PDB file of N, CA and C in Angstrom:
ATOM      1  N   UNK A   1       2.141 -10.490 -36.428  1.00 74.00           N
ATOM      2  CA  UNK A   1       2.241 -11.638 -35.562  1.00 74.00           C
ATOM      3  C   UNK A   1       3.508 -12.420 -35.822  1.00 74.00           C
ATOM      4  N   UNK A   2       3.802 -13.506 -35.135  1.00 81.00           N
ATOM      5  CA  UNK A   2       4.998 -14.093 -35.359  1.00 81.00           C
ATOM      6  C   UNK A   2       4.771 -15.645 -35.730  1.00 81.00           C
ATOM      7  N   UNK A   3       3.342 -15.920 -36.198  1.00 87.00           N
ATOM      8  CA  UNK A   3       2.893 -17.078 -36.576  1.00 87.00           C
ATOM      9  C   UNK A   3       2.802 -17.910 -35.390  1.00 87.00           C
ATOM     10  N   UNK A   4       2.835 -17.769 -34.380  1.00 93.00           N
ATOM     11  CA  UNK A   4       3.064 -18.761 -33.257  1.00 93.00           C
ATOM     12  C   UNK A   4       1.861 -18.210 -32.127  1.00 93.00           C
ATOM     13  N   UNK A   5       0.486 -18.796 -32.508  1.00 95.00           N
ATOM     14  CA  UNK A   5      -0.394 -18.546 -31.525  1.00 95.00           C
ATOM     15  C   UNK A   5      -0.537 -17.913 -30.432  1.00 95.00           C
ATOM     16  N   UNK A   6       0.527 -19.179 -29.438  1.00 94.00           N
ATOM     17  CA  UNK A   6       0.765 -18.941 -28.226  1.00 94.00           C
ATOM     18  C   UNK A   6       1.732 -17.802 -28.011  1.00 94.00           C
ATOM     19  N   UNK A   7       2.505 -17.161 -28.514  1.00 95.00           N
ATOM     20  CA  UNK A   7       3.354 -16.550 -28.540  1.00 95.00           C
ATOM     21  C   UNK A   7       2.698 -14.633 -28.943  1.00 95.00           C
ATOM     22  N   UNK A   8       1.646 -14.786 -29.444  1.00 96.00           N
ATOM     23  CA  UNK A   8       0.680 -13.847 -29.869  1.00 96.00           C
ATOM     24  C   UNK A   8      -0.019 -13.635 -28.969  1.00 96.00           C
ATOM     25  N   UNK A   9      -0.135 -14.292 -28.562  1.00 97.00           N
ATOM     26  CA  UNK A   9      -1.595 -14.443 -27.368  1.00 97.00           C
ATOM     27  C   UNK A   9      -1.125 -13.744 -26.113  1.00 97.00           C
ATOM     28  N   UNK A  10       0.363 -14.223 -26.229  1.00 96.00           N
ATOM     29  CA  UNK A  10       0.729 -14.006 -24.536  1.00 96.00           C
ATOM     30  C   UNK A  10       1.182 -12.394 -24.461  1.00 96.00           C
ATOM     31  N   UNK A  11       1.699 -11.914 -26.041  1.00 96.00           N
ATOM     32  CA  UNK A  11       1.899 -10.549 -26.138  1.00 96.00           C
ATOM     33  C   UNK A  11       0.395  -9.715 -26.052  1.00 96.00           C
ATOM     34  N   UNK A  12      -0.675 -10.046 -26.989  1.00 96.00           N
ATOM     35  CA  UNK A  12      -2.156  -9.329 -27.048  1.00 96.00           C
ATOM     36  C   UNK A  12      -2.622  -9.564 -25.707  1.00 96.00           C
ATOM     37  N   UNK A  13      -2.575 -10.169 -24.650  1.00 97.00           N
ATOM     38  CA  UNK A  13      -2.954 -10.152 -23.543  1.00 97.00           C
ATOM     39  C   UNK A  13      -1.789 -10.119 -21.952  1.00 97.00           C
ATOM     40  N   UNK A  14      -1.087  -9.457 -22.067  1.00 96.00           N
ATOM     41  CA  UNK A  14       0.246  -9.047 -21.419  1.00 96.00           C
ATOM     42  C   UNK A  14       0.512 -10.307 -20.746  1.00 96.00           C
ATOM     43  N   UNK A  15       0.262 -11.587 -20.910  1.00 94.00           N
ATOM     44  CA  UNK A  15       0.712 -12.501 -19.941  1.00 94.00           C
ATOM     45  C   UNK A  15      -0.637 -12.573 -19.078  1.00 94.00           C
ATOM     46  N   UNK A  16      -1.775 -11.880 -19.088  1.00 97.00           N
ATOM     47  CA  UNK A  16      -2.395 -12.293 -18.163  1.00 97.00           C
ATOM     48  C   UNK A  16      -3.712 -13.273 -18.662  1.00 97.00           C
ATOM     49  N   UNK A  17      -4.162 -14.361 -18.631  1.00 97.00           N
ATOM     50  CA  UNK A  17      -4.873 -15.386 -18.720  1.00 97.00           C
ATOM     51  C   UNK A  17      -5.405 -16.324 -17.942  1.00 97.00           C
ATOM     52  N   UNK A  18      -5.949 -16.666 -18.466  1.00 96.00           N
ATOM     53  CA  UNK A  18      -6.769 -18.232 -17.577  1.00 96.00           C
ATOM     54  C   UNK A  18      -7.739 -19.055 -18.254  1.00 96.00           C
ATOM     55  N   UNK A  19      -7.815 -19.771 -17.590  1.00 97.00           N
ATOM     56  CA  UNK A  19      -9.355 -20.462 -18.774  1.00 97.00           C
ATOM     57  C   UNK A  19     -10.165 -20.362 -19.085  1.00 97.00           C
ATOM     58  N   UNK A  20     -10.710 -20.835 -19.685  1.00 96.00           N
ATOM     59  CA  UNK A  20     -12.045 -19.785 -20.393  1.00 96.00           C
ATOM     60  C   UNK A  20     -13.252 -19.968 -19.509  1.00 96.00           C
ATOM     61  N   UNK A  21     -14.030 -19.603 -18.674  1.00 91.00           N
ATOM     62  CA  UNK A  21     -15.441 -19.410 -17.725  1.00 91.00           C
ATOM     63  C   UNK A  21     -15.640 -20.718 -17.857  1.00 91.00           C
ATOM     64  N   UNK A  22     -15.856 -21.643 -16.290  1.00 90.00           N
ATOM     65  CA  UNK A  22     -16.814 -22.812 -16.986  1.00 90.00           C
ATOM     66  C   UNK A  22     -18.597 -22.690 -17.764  1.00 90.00           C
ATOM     67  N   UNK A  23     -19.045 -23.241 -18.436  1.00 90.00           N
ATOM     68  CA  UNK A  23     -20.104 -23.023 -18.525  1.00 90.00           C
ATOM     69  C   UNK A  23     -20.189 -21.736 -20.032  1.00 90.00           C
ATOM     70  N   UNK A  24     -19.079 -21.605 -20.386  1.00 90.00           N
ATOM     71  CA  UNK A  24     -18.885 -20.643 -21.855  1.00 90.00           C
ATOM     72  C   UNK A  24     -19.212 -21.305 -22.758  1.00 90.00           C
ATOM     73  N   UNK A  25     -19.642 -20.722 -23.811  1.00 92.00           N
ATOM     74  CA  UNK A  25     -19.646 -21.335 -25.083  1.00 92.00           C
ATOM     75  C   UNK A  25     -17.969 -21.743 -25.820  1.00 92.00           C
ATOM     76  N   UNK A  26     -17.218 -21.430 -25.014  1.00 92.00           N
ATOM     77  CA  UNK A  26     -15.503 -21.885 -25.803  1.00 92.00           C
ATOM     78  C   UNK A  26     -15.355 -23.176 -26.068  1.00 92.00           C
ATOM     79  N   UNK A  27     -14.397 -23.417 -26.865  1.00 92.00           N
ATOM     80  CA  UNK A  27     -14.418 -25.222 -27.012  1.00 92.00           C
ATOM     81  C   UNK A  27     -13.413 -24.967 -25.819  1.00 92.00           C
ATOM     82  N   UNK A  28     -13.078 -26.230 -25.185  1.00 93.00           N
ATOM     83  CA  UNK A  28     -12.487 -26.945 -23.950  1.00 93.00           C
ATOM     84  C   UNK A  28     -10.663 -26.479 -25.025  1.00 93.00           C
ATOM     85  N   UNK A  29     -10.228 -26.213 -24.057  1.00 95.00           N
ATOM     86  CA  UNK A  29      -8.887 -25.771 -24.225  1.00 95.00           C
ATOM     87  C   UNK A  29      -8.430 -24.281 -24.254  1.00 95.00           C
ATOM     88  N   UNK A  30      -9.575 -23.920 -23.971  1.00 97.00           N
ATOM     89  CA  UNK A  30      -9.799 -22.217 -24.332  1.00 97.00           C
ATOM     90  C   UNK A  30      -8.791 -21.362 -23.621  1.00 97.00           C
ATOM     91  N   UNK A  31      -8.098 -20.274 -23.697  1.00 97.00           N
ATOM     92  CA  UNK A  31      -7.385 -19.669 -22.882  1.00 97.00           C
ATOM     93  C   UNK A  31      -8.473 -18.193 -23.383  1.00 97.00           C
ATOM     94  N   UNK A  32      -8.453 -17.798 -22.111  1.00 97.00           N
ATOM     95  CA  UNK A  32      -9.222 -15.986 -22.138  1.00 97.00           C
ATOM     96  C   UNK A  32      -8.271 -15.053 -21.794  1.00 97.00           C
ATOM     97  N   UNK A  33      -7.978 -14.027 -22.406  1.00 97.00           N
ATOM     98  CA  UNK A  33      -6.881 -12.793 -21.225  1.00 97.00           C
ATOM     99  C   UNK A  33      -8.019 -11.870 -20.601  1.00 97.00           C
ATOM    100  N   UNK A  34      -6.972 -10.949 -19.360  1.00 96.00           N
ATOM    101  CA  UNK A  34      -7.886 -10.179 -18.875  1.00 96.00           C
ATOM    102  C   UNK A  34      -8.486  -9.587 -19.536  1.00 96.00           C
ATOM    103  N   UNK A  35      -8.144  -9.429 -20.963  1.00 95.00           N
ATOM    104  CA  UNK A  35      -8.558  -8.093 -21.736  1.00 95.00           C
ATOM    105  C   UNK A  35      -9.536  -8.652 -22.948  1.00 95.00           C
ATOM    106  N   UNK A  36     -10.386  -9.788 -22.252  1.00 95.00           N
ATOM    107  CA  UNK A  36     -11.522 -10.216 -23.433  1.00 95.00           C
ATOM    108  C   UNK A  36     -10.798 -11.222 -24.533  1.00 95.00           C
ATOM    109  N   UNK A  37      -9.499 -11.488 -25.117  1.00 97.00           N
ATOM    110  CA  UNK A  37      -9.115 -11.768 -25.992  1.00 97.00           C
ATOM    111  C   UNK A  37      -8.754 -13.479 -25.581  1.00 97.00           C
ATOM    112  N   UNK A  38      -9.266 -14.559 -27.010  1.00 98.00           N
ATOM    113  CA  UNK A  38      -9.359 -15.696 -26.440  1.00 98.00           C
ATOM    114  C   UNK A  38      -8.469 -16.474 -27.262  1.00 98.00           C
ATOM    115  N   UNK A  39      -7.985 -17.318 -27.129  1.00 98.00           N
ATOM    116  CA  UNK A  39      -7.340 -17.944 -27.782  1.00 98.00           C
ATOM    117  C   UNK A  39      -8.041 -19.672 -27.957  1.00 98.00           C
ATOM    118  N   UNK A  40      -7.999 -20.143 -29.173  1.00 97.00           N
ATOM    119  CA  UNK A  40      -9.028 -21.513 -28.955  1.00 97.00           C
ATOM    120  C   UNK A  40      -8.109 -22.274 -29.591  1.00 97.00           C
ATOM    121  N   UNK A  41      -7.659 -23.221 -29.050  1.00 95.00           N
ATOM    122  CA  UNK A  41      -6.812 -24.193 -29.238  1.00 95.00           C
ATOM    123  C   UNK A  41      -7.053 -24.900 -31.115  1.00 95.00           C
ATOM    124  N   UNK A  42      -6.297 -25.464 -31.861  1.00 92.00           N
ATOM    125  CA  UNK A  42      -6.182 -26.084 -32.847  1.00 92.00           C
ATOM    126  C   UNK A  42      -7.164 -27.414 -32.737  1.00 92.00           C
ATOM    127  N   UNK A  43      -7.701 -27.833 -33.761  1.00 89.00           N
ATOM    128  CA  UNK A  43      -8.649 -28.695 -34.195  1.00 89.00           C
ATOM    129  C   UNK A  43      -7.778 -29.918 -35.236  1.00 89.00           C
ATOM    130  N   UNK A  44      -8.347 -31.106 -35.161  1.00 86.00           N
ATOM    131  CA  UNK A  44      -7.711 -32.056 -36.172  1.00 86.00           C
ATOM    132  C   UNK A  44      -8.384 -31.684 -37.338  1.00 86.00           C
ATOM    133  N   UNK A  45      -9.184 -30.317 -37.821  1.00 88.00           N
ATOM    134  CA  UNK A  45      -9.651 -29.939 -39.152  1.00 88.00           C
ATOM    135  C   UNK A  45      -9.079 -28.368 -39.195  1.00 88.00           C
ATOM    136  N   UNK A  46      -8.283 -27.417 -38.083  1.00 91.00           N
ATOM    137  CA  UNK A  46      -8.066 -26.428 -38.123  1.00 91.00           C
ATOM    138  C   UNK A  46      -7.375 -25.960 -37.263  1.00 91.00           C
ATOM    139  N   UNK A  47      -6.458 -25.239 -37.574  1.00 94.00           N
ATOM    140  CA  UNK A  47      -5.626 -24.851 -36.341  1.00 94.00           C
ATOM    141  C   UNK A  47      -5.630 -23.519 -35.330  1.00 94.00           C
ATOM    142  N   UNK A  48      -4.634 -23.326 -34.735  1.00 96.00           N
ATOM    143  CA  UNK A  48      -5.564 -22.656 -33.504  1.00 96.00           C
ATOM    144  C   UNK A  48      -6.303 -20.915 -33.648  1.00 96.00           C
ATOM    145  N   UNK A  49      -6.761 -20.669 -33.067  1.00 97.00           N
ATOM    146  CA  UNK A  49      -7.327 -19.050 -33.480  1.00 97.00           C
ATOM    147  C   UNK A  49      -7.582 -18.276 -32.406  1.00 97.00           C
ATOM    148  N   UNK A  50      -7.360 -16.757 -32.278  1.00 97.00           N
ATOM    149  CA  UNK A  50      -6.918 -15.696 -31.454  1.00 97.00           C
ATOM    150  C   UNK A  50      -8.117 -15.206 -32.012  1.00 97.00           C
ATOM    151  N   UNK A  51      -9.521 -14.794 -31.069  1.00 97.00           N
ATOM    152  CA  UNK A  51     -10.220 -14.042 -31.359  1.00 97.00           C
ATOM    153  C   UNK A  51     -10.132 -12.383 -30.400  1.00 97.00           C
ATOM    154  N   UNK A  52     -10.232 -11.376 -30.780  1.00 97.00           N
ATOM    155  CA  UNK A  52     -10.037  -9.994 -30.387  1.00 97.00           C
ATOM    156  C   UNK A  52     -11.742  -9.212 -30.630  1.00 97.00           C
ATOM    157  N   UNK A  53     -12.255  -8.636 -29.569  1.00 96.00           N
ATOM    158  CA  UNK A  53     -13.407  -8.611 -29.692  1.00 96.00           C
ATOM    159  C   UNK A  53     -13.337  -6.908 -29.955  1.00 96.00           C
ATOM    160  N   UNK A  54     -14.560  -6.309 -30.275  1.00 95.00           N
ATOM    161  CA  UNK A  54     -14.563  -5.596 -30.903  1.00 95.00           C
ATOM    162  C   UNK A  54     -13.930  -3.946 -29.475  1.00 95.00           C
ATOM    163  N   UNK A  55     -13.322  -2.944 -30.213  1.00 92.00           N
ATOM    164  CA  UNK A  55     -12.799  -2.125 -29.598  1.00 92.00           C
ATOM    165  C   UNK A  55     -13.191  -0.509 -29.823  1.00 92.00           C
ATOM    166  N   UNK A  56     -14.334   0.092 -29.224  1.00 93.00           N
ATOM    167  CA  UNK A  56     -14.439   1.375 -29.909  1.00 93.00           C
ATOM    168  C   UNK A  56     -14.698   1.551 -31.425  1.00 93.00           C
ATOM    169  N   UNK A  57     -13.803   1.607 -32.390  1.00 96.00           N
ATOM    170  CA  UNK A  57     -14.469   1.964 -34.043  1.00 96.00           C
ATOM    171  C   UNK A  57     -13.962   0.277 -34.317  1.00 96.00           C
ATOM    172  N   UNK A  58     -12.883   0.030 -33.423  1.00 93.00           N
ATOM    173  CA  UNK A  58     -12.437  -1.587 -34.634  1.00 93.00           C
ATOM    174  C   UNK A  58     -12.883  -2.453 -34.100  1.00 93.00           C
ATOM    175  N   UNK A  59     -13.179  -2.896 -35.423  1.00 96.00           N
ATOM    176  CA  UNK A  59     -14.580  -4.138 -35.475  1.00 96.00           C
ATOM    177  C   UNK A  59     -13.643  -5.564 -34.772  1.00 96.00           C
ATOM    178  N   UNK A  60     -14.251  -6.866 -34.696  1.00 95.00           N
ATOM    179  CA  UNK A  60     -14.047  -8.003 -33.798  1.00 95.00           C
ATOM    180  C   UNK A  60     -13.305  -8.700 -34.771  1.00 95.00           C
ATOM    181  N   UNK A  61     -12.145  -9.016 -34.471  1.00 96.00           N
ATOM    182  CA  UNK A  61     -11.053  -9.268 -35.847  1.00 96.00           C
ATOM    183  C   UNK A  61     -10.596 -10.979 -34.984  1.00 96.00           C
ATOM    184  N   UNK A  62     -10.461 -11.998 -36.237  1.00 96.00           N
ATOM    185  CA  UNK A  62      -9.938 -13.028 -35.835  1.00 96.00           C
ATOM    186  C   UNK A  62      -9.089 -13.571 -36.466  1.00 96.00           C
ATOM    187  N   UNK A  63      -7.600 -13.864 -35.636  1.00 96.00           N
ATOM    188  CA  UNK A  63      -6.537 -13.804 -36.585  1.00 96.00           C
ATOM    189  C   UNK A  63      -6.838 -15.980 -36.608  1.00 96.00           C
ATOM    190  N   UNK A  64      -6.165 -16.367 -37.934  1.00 95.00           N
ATOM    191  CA  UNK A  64      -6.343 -17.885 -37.820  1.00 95.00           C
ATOM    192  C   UNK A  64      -4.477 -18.717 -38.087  1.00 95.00           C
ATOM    193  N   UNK A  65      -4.406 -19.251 -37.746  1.00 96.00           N
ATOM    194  CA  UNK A  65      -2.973 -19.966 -37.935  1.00 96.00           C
ATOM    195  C   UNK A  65      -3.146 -21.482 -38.092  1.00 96.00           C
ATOM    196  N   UNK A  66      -2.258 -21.397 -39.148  1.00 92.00           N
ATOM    197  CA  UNK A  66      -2.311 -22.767 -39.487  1.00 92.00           C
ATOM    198  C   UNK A  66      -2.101 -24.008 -38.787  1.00 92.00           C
ATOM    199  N   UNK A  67      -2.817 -25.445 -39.244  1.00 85.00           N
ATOM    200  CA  UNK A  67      -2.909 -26.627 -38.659  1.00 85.00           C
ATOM    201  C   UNK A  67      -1.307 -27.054 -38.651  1.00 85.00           C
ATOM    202  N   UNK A  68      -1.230 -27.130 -37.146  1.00 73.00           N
ATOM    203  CA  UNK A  68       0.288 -28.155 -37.128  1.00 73.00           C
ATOM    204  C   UNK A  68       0.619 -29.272 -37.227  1.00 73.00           C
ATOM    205  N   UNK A  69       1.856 -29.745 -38.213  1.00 74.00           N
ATOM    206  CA  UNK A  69       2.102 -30.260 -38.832  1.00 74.00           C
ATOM    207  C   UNK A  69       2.051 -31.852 -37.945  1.00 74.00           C
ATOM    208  N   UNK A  70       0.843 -32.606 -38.638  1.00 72.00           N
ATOM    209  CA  UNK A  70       1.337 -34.124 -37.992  1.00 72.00           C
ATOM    210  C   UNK A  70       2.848 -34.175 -37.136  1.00 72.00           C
ATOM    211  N   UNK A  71       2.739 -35.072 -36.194  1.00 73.00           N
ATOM    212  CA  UNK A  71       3.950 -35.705 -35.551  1.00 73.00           C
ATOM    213  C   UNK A  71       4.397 -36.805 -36.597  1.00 73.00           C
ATOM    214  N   UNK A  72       6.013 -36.788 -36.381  1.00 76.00           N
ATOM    215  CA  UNK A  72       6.335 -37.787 -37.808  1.00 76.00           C
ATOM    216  C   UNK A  72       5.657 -39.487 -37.164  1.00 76.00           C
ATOM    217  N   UNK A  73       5.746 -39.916 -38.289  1.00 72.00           N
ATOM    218  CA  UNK A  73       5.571 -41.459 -38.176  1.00 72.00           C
ATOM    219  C   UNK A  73       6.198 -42.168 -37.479  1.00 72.00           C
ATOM    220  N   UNK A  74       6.409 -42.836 -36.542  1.00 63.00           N
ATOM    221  CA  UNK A  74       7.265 -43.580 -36.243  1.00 63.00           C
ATOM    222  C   UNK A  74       8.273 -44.513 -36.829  1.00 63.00           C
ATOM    223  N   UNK A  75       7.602 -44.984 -38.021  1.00 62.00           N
ATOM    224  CA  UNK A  75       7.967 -45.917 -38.802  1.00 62.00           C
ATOM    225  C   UNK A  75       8.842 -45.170 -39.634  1.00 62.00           C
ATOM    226  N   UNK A  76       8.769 -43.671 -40.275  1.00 57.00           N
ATOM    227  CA  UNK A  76       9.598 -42.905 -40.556  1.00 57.00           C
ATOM    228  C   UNK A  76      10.839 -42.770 -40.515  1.00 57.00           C
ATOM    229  N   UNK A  77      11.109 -42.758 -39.128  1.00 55.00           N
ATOM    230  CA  UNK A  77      12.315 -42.802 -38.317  1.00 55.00           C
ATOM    231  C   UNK A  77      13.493 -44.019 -39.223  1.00 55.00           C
TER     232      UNK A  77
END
């Protein structure tokens, strides 16, 4: 992967997506590809995650990427 969710997502599912079914169990932000594979947006306890469901012998693999980094402070500046 290239650490960059969205950037994973859009390769494991050729560009093709949409939102996740209304009425799914996904949390709200969900992206689905045609090809089953979901992407669930980052959490203020976790960041975002690419689930891949299971394929013939390989089992349902979920890749996780890390929480992004606070926006700086303002006061920072």
């Amino acid at each position: 992967g290239t650490g960059d969710a969205g950037k994973d997502f859009g390769k494991l599912t050729g560009g093709k997506s949409g939102p996740a079914p209304e009425g799914s169990n996904y949390p709200e932000g969900t992206q689905v590809g045609d090809n089953g594979i979901a992407l669930r947006p980052g959490t203020d306890k976790a960041g975002p995650r690419i689930d891949i469901p299971a394929s013939g012998d390989k089992p349902h693999e979920t890749l996780h990427y890390p929480k992004p980094p606070p926006p700086p402070d303002e006061f920072d500046k």
